[in-house]
Amino acid sequence: MIPLSAFLSVMALGRSTDTGTAHKAAATALLNSNNTGAARLACPASIFPEPAANPPGDGPARGAEARGSGRPGGNAGRGATPPRENWYAEGGQVFDNLYMLTTKVNSAWAVKTSAGIILIDTLFGYAAQDEIVDGMKKLGLDPADIKYIVISHAHGDHDGAVKFLQDTYHPHVILAPKDWELAARQANPYSHDMDAKDGQKLTLGDTTITIYITPGHTGGTLSFLVPVKDHGVSHLAMEWGGTALSKNTSKEMLQSYILNAGRLLDIADGAGADVIIGNHTEYNDALARLEQTKARKPGDLNPWVVGRPEVRKYLTVVQECAKSWLAIGEGRP
Ligand SMILES: [Zn+2]
């Protein structure tokens, strides 16, 4: 028999660890340059709904995605162009076969294969010419070689250039069914093409990326495992395709986010993922990391190769953030 006192203390422990405060603390304990920005967007800024003032550390970057994406599901098309100096950033090659096409805020990824290019995300429409078309050419890639565009989720900062690229280069476009529904509600929607399947292997030439349907940020968010090579040495990159949460995220979506972050953690770890890529530069200091990559000297490590424990940590951080929101929503701040 377990003494009642021990039983009660276990109960109390269970209760005290499943609170918004405890889960945010669990995330915070794991933060470093590989994941701090992700937590900023995924975790509640404050556990209690109405802080008296901006708490320390709650910088202006919080909510960047919400501001950047315009209205939810919105598609800031090629017409809405902010001044170039506000968003333009220089992309670069980060692995033998992986190129970062990036604004200051959002990143798209060109995966070069023996039979063309898989493009993951497309940035806002206004950046299509400078960052995707010209950006690829500067890196020695031909945008006409894009055979597939895979969209992490149908928010304008990731799918804003799909229509232009679809009309210009005629690649296949892959979204999860739920996010095709979201995309169809945009003002000038792109054409429905291929439905992603969970666990789908997308092979182009010598390269196979794996696509997972990981709802939470949107109903059909996609996450990816992408095989990459660094001077011929194989690594595996993980992208968690939708990160930001808010007090408006439904309980159902939070539960899905928690489930899928855990599921991807097991899959990515089992597959040996040791590289983190993202679709917002903020998540893992991607712009600084890109600069480090460009300054790399022979023999220097690739700054994108962070190791399996860091990939696990990243997904644990966003999962703990979601658990924090869920506990708050259920009245356990
Ligand atoms: Zn989004």
mmCIF file of C-alpha atoms and ligand atoms in Angstrom:
data_model
loop_
_atom_site.group_PDB
_atom_site.id
_atom_site.type_symbol
_atom_site.label_atom_id
_atom_site.label_comp_id
_atom_site.label_asym_id
_atom_site.label_seq_id
_atom_site.Cartn_x
_atom_site.Cartn_y
_atom_site.Cartn_z
ATOM 1 C CA MET A 1 0.000 0.000 0.000
ATOM 2 C CA ILE A 2 1.203 3.500 -0.791
ATOM 3 C CA PRO A 3 0.806 5.747 2.240
ATOM 4 C CA LEU A 4 -1.878 8.359 1.702
ATOM 5 C CA SER A 5 0.574 11.186 2.386
ATOM 6 C CA ALA A 6 2.840 9.988 -0.422
ATOM 7 C CA PHE A 7 -0.138 9.639 -2.739
ATOM 8 C CA LEU A 8 -1.275 13.194 -1.955
ATOM 9 C CA SER A 9 2.178 14.631 -2.502
ATOM 10 C CA VAL A 10 2.356 12.922 -5.903
ATOM 11 C CA MET A 11 -1.020 14.425 -6.732
ATOM 12 C CA ALA A 12 0.178 17.855 -5.637
ATOM 13 C CA LEU A 13 3.340 17.458 -7.678
ATOM 14 C CA GLY A 14 1.300 16.451 -10.721
ATOM 15 C CA ARG A 15 -0.855 19.495 -10.319
ATOM 16 C CA SER A 16 1.974 21.935 -9.782
ATOM 17 C CA THR A 17 3.888 20.778 -12.877
ATOM 18 C CA ASP A 18 0.880 21.027 -15.163
ATOM 19 C CA THR A 19 0.424 24.773 -14.948
ATOM 20 C CA GLY A 20 1.075 27.591 -17.379
ATOM 21 C CA THR A 21 3.859 28.835 -15.132
ATOM 22 C CA ALA A 22 5.547 25.447 -14.830
ATOM 23 C CA HIS A 23 5.412 24.695 -18.557
ATOM 24 C CA LYS A 24 6.744 28.118 -19.481
ATOM 25 C CA ALA A 25 9.524 27.626 -16.935
ATOM 26 C CA ALA A 26 10.302 24.231 -18.477
ATOM 27 C CA ALA A 27 10.620 25.898 -21.896
ATOM 28 C CA THR A 28 12.629 28.811 -20.530
ATOM 29 C CA ALA A 29 15.128 26.465 -18.894
ATOM 30 C CA LEU A 30 16.041 25.104 -22.340
ATOM 31 C CA LEU A 31 16.500 28.379 -24.191
ATOM 32 C CA ASN A 32 19.581 29.190 -26.225
ATOM 33 C CA SER A 33 20.375 30.698 -29.621
ATOM 34 C CA ASN A 34 18.944 27.621 -31.365
ATOM 35 C CA ASN A 35 15.424 28.141 -30.054
ATOM 36 C CA THR A 36 14.884 31.415 -28.160
ATOM 37 C CA GLY A 37 13.026 33.124 -30.986
ATOM 38 C CA ALA A 38 10.733 30.155 -31.415
ATOM 39 C CA ALA A 39 9.792 30.360 -27.748
ATOM 40 C CA ARG A 40 9.192 34.096 -28.082
ATOM 41 C CA LEU A 41 6.504 33.377 -30.668
ATOM 42 C CA ALA A 42 5.140 30.166 -29.165
ATOM 43 C CA CYS A 43 5.125 30.802 -25.412
ATOM 44 C CA PRO A 44 2.777 33.191 -23.630
ATOM 45 C CA ALA A 45 4.568 36.491 -22.978
ATOM 46 C CA SER A 46 2.985 36.526 -19.569
ATOM 47 C CA ILE A 47 1.135 33.814 -17.712
ATOM 48 C CA PHE A 48 -1.399 36.236 -16.309
ATOM 49 C CA PRO A 49 -3.584 37.919 -18.883
ATOM 50 C CA GLU A 50 -3.255 41.581 -17.945
ATOM 51 C CA PRO A 51 0.265 42.533 -16.919
ATOM 52 C CA ALA A 52 0.568 46.016 -15.473
ATOM 53 C CA ALA A 53 3.250 46.907 -17.964
ATOM 54 C CA ASN A 54 5.430 45.216 -20.546
ATOM 55 C CA PRO A 55 7.410 42.682 -18.551
ATOM 56 C CA PRO A 56 11.176 42.744 -19.001
ATOM 57 C CA GLY A 57 12.345 40.649 -21.881
ATOM 58 C CA ASP A 58 9.074 40.960 -23.755
ATOM 59 C CA GLY A 59 10.671 42.765 -26.629
ATOM 60 C CA PRO A 60 9.059 44.259 -29.672
ATOM 61 C CA ALA A 61 9.765 41.137 -31.704
ATOM 62 C CA ARG A 62 6.935 39.287 -30.019
ATOM 63 C CA GLY A 63 4.020 38.877 -32.363
ATOM 64 C CA ALA A 64 6.232 39.513 -35.357
ATOM 65 C CA GLU A 65 4.564 36.716 -37.228
ATOM 66 C CA ALA A 66 1.094 38.047 -36.543
ATOM 67 C CA ARG A 67 2.135 41.486 -37.753
ATOM 68 C CA GLY A 68 4.138 40.086 -40.632
ATOM 69 C CA SER A 69 1.389 37.870 -41.959
ATOM 70 C CA GLY A 70 -1.293 40.505 -42.097
ATOM 71 C CA ARG A 71 -4.719 39.145 -41.270
ATOM 72 C CA PRO A 72 -4.880 35.445 -40.510
ATOM 73 C CA GLY A 73 -4.971 33.491 -43.716
ATOM 74 C CA GLY A 74 -4.346 36.713 -45.524
ATOM 75 C CA ASN A 75 -2.151 36.923 -48.535
ATOM 76 C CA ALA A 76 -0.226 40.138 -48.867
ATOM 77 C CA GLY A 77 0.241 39.774 -52.571
ATOM 78 C CA ARG A 78 2.689 41.420 -54.877
ATOM 79 C CA GLY A 79 0.771 44.679 -54.690
ATOM 80 C CA ALA A 80 1.434 45.500 -51.034
ATOM 81 C CA THR A 81 5.120 46.342 -51.082
ATOM 82 C CA PRO A 82 6.735 47.954 -48.057
ATOM 83 C CA PRO A 83 10.010 49.841 -48.610
ATOM 84 C CA ARG A 84 12.722 47.392 -49.645
ATOM 85 C CA GLU A 85 15.124 48.450 -46.904
ATOM 86 C CA ASN A 86 12.540 47.286 -44.363
ATOM 87 C CA TRP A 87 12.652 43.667 -45.500
ATOM 88 C CA TYR A 88 15.459 42.920 -47.917
ATOM 89 C CA ALA A 89 18.168 40.512 -46.770
ATOM 90 C CA GLU A 90 20.838 38.667 -48.693
ATOM 91 C CA GLY A 91 20.343 34.905 -48.909
ATOM 92 C CA GLY A 92 23.054 32.292 -49.091
ATOM 93 C CA GLN A 93 24.064 28.690 -49.407
ATOM 94 C CA VAL A 94 24.127 26.836 -46.106
ATOM 95 C CA PHE A 95 24.761 23.245 -47.236
ATOM 96 C CA ASP A 96 25.981 21.656 -50.469
ATOM 97 C CA ASN A 97 22.343 21.251 -51.511
ATOM 98 C CA LEU A 98 20.420 23.794 -49.357
ATOM 99 C CA TYR A 99 20.028 27.510 -49.977
ATOM 100 C CA MET A 100 18.378 30.041 -47.679
ATOM 101 C CA LEU A 101 16.259 32.612 -49.538
ATOM 102 C CA THR A 102 15.332 35.117 -46.919
ATOM 103 C CA THR A 103 13.905 38.475 -45.986
ATOM 104 C CA LYS A 104 14.781 39.974 -42.623
ATOM 105 C CA VAL A 105 11.810 38.122 -41.142
ATOM 106 C CA ASN A 106 10.957 35.049 -43.217
ATOM 107 C CA SER A 107 12.981 32.297 -44.839
ATOM 108 C CA ALA A 108 12.291 30.021 -47.778
ATOM 109 C CA TRP A 109 14.577 27.093 -48.614
ATOM 110 C CA ALA A 110 15.714 25.816 -51.986
ATOM 111 C CA VAL A 111 16.666 22.140 -51.938
ATOM 112 C CA LYS A 112 18.834 21.409 -54.961
ATOM 113 C CA THR A 113 18.558 17.895 -56.354
ATOM 114 C CA SER A 114 19.901 16.091 -59.407
ATOM 115 C CA ALA A 115 16.576 16.693 -61.155
ATOM 116 C CA GLY A 116 15.642 20.227 -60.159
ATOM 117 C CA ILE A 117 14.690 22.199 -57.083
ATOM 118 C CA ILE A 118 12.217 21.704 -54.261
ATOM 119 C CA LEU A 119 11.278 25.089 -52.817
ATOM 120 C CA ILE A 120 9.995 25.111 -49.242
ATOM 121 C CA ASP A 121 7.872 28.246 -48.772
ATOM 122 C CA THR A 122 7.879 31.384 -50.907
ATOM 123 C CA LEU A 123 7.906 34.468 -48.613
ATOM 124 C CA PHE A 124 5.541 37.422 -49.076
ATOM 125 C CA GLY A 125 4.571 38.106 -52.667
ATOM 126 C CA TYR A 126 6.424 41.418 -52.739
ATOM 127 C CA ALA A 127 9.738 39.639 -52.123
ATOM 128 C CA ALA A 128 9.304 37.136 -54.966
ATOM 129 C CA GLN A 129 11.397 38.926 -57.562
ATOM 130 C CA ASP A 130 14.246 40.088 -55.316
ATOM 131 C CA GLU A 131 14.535 37.160 -52.940
ATOM 132 C CA ILE A 132 13.303 34.142 -54.879
ATOM 133 C CA VAL A 133 13.974 34.865 -58.561
ATOM 134 C CA ASP A 134 17.025 37.144 -58.319
ATOM 135 C CA GLY A 135 18.130 35.547 -55.051
ATOM 136 C CA MET A 136 18.282 32.126 -56.672
ATOM 137 C CA LYS A 137 20.135 33.442 -59.711
ATOM 138 C CA LYS A 138 22.742 35.108 -57.490
ATOM 139 C CA LEU A 139 23.336 31.714 -55.871
ATOM 140 C CA GLY A 140 23.701 29.989 -59.212
ATOM 141 C CA LEU A 141 20.228 28.447 -59.190
ATOM 142 C CA ASP A 142 17.665 28.754 -61.977
ATOM 143 C CA PRO A 143 14.113 29.428 -60.733
ATOM 144 C CA ALA A 144 12.886 27.654 -63.866
ATOM 145 C CA ASP A 145 14.254 24.464 -62.247
ATOM 146 C CA ILE A 146 11.720 24.648 -59.371
ATOM 147 C CA LYS A 147 9.751 21.423 -59.746
ATOM 148 C CA TYR A 148 7.893 21.463 -56.431
ATOM 149 C CA ILE A 149 6.832 24.174 -54.026
ATOM 150 C CA VAL A 150 5.928 22.831 -50.598
ATOM 151 C CA ILE A 151 4.190 25.283 -48.277
ATOM 152 C CA SER A 152 4.589 24.970 -44.521
ATOM 153 C CA HIS A 153 1.274 26.716 -43.963
ATOM 154 C CA ALA A 154 -1.047 29.024 -45.863
ATOM 155 C CA HIS A 155 -0.173 32.352 -44.266
ATOM 156 C CA GLY A 156 0.907 35.177 -46.554
ATOM 157 C CA ASP A 157 4.470 35.360 -45.276
ATOM 158 C CA HIS A 158 5.025 31.801 -46.550
ATOM 159 C CA ASP A 159 2.711 31.393 -49.535
ATOM 160 C CA GLY A 160 2.549 34.993 -50.790
ATOM 161 C CA ALA A 161 4.574 34.294 -53.942
ATOM 162 C CA VAL A 162 2.998 30.950 -54.853
ATOM 163 C CA LYS A 163 0.668 32.373 -57.485
ATOM 164 C CA PHE A 164 3.440 34.319 -59.211
ATOM 165 C CA LEU A 165 5.788 31.302 -59.170
ATOM 166 C CA GLN A 166 3.022 28.923 -60.233
ATOM 167 C CA ASP A 167 2.055 31.156 -63.164
ATOM 168 C CA THR A 168 5.675 31.809 -64.173
ATOM 169 C CA TYR A 169 7.448 28.466 -63.715
ATOM 170 C CA HIS A 170 4.579 25.923 -63.418
ATOM 171 C CA PRO A 171 5.954 23.836 -60.537
ATOM 172 C CA HIS A 172 3.758 21.459 -58.569
ATOM 173 C CA VAL A 173 2.467 23.007 -55.350
ATOM 174 C CA ILE A 174 1.919 20.879 -52.239
ATOM 175 C CA LEU A 175 -0.109 21.874 -49.175
ATOM 176 C CA ALA A 176 -2.048 19.897 -46.595
ATOM 177 C CA PRO A 177 -5.769 19.674 -47.440
ATOM 178 C CA LYS A 178 -6.757 21.917 -44.507
ATOM 179 C CA ASP A 179 -4.391 24.637 -45.650
ATOM 180 C CA TRP A 180 -5.597 24.386 -49.242
ATOM 181 C CA GLU A 181 -8.947 25.418 -47.718
ATOM 182 C CA LEU A 182 -7.221 28.365 -46.074
ATOM 183 C CA ALA A 183 -5.431 29.268 -49.307
ATOM 184 C CA ALA A 184 -8.695 29.168 -51.274
ATOM 185 C CA ARG A 185 -10.060 31.981 -49.106
ATOM 186 C CA GLN A 186 -7.333 34.391 -50.196
ATOM 187 C CA ALA A 187 -8.236 37.306 -52.430
ATOM 188 C CA ASN A 188 -6.374 36.009 -55.467
ATOM 189 C CA PRO A 189 -5.837 32.332 -54.738
ATOM 190 C CA TYR A 190 -3.319 30.115 -56.466
ATOM 191 C CA SER A 191 -4.506 26.972 -58.208
ATOM 192 C CA HIS A 192 -5.229 23.887 -56.151
ATOM 193 C CA ASP A 193 -2.640 21.257 -56.945
ATOM 194 C CA MET A 194 -1.335 18.413 -54.773
ATOM 195 C CA ASP A 195 -2.474 17.337 -51.296
ATOM 196 C CA ALA A 196 0.305 16.527 -48.851
ATOM 197 C CA LYS A 197 0.021 13.241 -46.982
ATOM 198 C CA ASP A 198 1.390 12.610 -43.526
ATOM 199 C CA GLY A 199 4.744 10.865 -43.787
ATOM 200 C CA GLN A 200 4.892 11.524 -47.515
ATOM 201 C CA LYS A 201 8.239 10.949 -49.169
ATOM 202 C CA LEU A 202 8.722 13.525 -51.879
ATOM 203 C CA THR A 203 11.493 12.386 -54.180
ATOM 204 C CA LEU A 204 13.088 14.529 -56.835
ATOM 205 C CA GLY A 205 16.174 13.102 -58.512
ATOM 206 C CA ASP A 206 18.641 11.956 -55.862
ATOM 207 C CA THR A 207 16.848 13.614 -52.920
ATOM 208 C CA THR A 208 13.868 12.595 -50.805
ATOM 209 C CA ILE A 209 12.359 14.953 -48.274
ATOM 210 C CA THR A 210 9.722 13.722 -45.821
ATOM 211 C CA ILE A 211 6.598 15.732 -45.115
ATOM 212 C CA TYR A 212 4.559 15.494 -41.925
ATOM 213 C CA ILE A 213 1.147 17.013 -41.289
ATOM 214 C CA THR A 214 1.504 18.694 -37.910
ATOM 215 C CA PRO A 215 -1.577 20.851 -37.211
ATOM 216 C CA GLY A 216 -1.504 23.383 -34.418
ATOM 217 C CA HIS A 217 -0.444 26.740 -35.823
ATOM 218 C CA THR A 218 -2.871 26.133 -38.704
ATOM 219 C CA GLY A 219 -5.148 23.177 -39.402
ATOM 220 C CA GLY A 220 -2.751 21.781 -42.003
ATOM 221 C CA THR A 221 0.709 22.915 -41.001
ATOM 222 C CA LEU A 222 3.476 20.865 -42.611
ATOM 223 C CA SER A 223 6.829 20.030 -41.053
ATOM 224 C CA PHE A 224 9.809 18.587 -42.861
ATOM 225 C CA LEU A 225 12.882 16.438 -42.699
ATOM 226 C CA VAL A 226 15.385 17.395 -45.391
ATOM 227 C CA PRO A 227 18.599 15.454 -46.065
ATOM 228 C CA VAL A 228 21.510 17.829 -46.524
ATOM 229 C CA LYS A 229 25.226 17.477 -47.148
ATOM 230 C CA ASP A 230 28.074 19.546 -45.811
ATOM 231 C CA HIS A 231 31.185 19.062 -47.962
ATOM 232 C CA GLY A 232 29.776 15.664 -48.779
ATOM 233 C CA VAL A 233 28.959 14.666 -45.186
ATOM 234 C CA SER A 234 25.296 13.786 -44.620
ATOM 235 C CA HIS A 235 23.126 15.573 -42.082
ATOM 236 C CA LEU A 236 19.372 15.811 -41.624
ATOM 237 C CA ALA A 237 17.508 19.115 -41.256
ATOM 238 C CA MET A 238 14.233 19.482 -39.342
ATOM 239 C CA GLU A 239 11.731 22.267 -39.897
ATOM 240 C CA TRP A 240 8.781 22.734 -37.515
ATOM 241 C CA GLY A 241 6.448 24.406 -39.974
ATOM 242 C CA GLY A 242 4.166 26.490 -37.758
ATOM 243 C CA THR A 243 5.240 28.012 -34.483
ATOM 244 C CA ALA A 244 3.333 31.007 -33.156
ATOM 245 C CA LEU A 245 0.486 30.541 -30.686
ATOM 246 C CA SER A 246 -1.757 33.066 -29.008
ATOM 247 C CA LYS A 247 -4.611 33.331 -26.539
ATOM 248 C CA ASN A 248 -6.898 32.871 -29.540
ATOM 249 C CA THR A 249 -5.486 29.438 -30.418
ATOM 250 C CA SER A 250 -8.250 26.914 -29.729
ATOM 251 C CA LYS A 251 -7.901 24.115 -27.201
ATOM 252 C CA GLU A 252 -8.202 21.598 -30.026
ATOM 253 C CA MET A 253 -5.335 23.222 -31.940
ATOM 254 C CA LEU A 254 -3.161 23.425 -28.828
ATOM 255 C CA GLN A 255 -3.739 19.728 -28.155
ATOM 256 C CA SER A 256 -2.830 18.963 -31.745
ATOM 257 C CA TYR A 257 0.289 21.142 -31.542
ATOM 258 C CA ILE A 258 1.416 19.339 -28.379
ATOM 259 C CA LEU A 259 0.751 15.925 -29.885
ATOM 260 C CA ASN A 260 2.532 16.713 -33.146
ATOM 261 C CA ALA A 261 5.544 18.401 -31.588
ATOM 262 C CA GLY A 262 6.043 15.223 -29.550
ATOM 263 C CA ARG A 263 5.454 13.028 -32.573
ATOM 264 C CA LEU A 264 7.931 14.976 -34.710
ATOM 265 C CA LEU A 265 10.440 14.931 -31.860
ATOM 266 C CA ASP A 266 10.379 11.122 -31.865
ATOM 267 C CA ILE A 267 10.484 10.896 -35.665
ATOM 268 C CA ALA A 268 13.243 13.482 -36.093
ATOM 269 C CA ASP A 269 15.332 12.013 -33.320
ATOM 270 C CA GLY A 270 14.844 8.494 -34.623
ATOM 271 C CA ALA A 271 15.936 9.654 -38.061
ATOM 272 C CA GLY A 272 18.994 11.410 -36.606
ATOM 273 C CA ALA A 273 18.007 15.022 -37.354
ATOM 274 C CA ASP A 274 20.877 17.282 -36.300
ATOM 275 C CA VAL A 275 20.088 20.549 -38.110
ATOM 276 C CA ILE A 276 17.321 23.078 -37.390
ATOM 277 C CA ILE A 277 15.860 25.239 -40.142
ATOM 278 C CA GLY A 278 12.836 27.473 -39.856
ATOM 279 C CA ASN A 279 10.558 29.779 -41.777
ATOM 280 C CA HIS A 280 11.108 32.808 -39.532
ATOM 281 C CA THR A 281 14.662 34.086 -39.126
ATOM 282 C CA GLU A 282 13.979 34.920 -35.504
ATOM 283 C CA TYR A 283 13.430 31.330 -34.380
ATOM 284 C CA ASN A 284 17.081 30.312 -34.299
ATOM 285 C CA ASP A 285 19.002 33.493 -35.077
ATOM 286 C CA ALA A 286 19.061 32.460 -38.709
ATOM 287 C CA LEU A 287 20.418 35.728 -40.135
ATOM 288 C CA ALA A 288 23.392 35.712 -37.771
ATOM 289 C CA ARG A 289 23.878 32.024 -38.479
ATOM 290 C CA LEU A 290 23.878 32.744 -42.209
ATOM 291 C CA GLU A 291 26.549 35.404 -41.732
ATOM 292 C CA GLN A 292 28.622 32.915 -39.723
ATOM 293 C CA THR A 293 28.204 30.453 -42.562
ATOM 294 C CA LYS A 294 29.466 32.977 -45.089
ATOM 295 C CA ALA A 295 32.481 33.768 -42.876
ATOM 296 C CA ARG A 296 33.285 30.101 -42.436
ATOM 297 C CA LYS A 297 36.897 29.079 -42.989
ATOM 298 C CA PRO A 298 38.120 25.627 -44.030
ATOM 299 C CA GLY A 299 37.831 23.323 -41.057
ATOM 300 C CA ASP A 300 35.194 25.437 -39.277
ATOM 301 C CA LEU A 301 32.055 23.589 -38.268
ATOM 302 C CA ASN A 302 28.854 24.354 -40.133
ATOM 303 C CA PRO A 303 26.872 26.588 -37.731
ATOM 304 C CA TRP A 304 23.628 24.933 -38.804
ATOM 305 C CA VAL A 305 24.728 21.533 -37.518
ATOM 306 C CA VAL A 306 23.599 21.747 -33.906
ATOM 307 C CA GLY A 307 23.284 18.067 -33.019
ATOM 308 C CA ARG A 308 20.397 15.796 -32.128
ATOM 309 C CA PRO A 309 19.932 17.005 -28.527
ATOM 310 C CA GLU A 310 19.361 20.561 -29.801
ATOM 311 C CA VAL A 311 16.714 19.369 -32.270
ATOM 312 C CA ARG A 312 14.957 17.547 -29.436
ATOM 313 C CA LYS A 313 15.277 20.633 -27.267
ATOM 314 C CA TYR A 314 13.752 22.859 -29.956
ATOM 315 C CA LEU A 315 10.656 20.687 -30.265
ATOM 316 C CA THR A 316 10.417 20.315 -26.490
ATOM 317 C CA VAL A 317 10.516 24.101 -26.115
ATOM 318 C CA VAL A 318 7.646 24.735 -28.528
ATOM 319 C CA GLN A 319 5.706 21.833 -27.021
ATOM 320 C CA GLU A 320 6.129 23.212 -23.495
ATOM 321 C CA CYS A 321 4.971 26.617 -24.760
ATOM 322 C CA ALA A 322 1.801 25.020 -26.121
ATOM 323 C CA LYS A 323 1.278 23.147 -22.850
ATOM 324 C CA SER A 324 1.605 26.472 -21.065
ATOM 325 C CA TRP A 325 -1.128 28.041 -23.209
ATOM 326 C CA LEU A 326 -3.349 24.983 -22.738
ATOM 327 C CA ALA A 327 -2.964 25.024 -18.946
ATOM 328 C CA ILE A 328 -3.734 28.752 -18.831
ATOM 329 C CA GLY A 329 -6.831 28.172 -20.973
ATOM 330 C CA GLU A 330 -7.955 25.438 -18.607
ATOM 331 C CA GLY A 331 -7.628 27.711 -15.581
ATOM 332 C CA ARG A 332 -4.274 26.474 -14.281
ATOM 333 C CA PRO A 333 -2.005 29.505 -14.583
HETATM 334 ZN ZN ZN B 1 1.813 31.542 -39.727
#
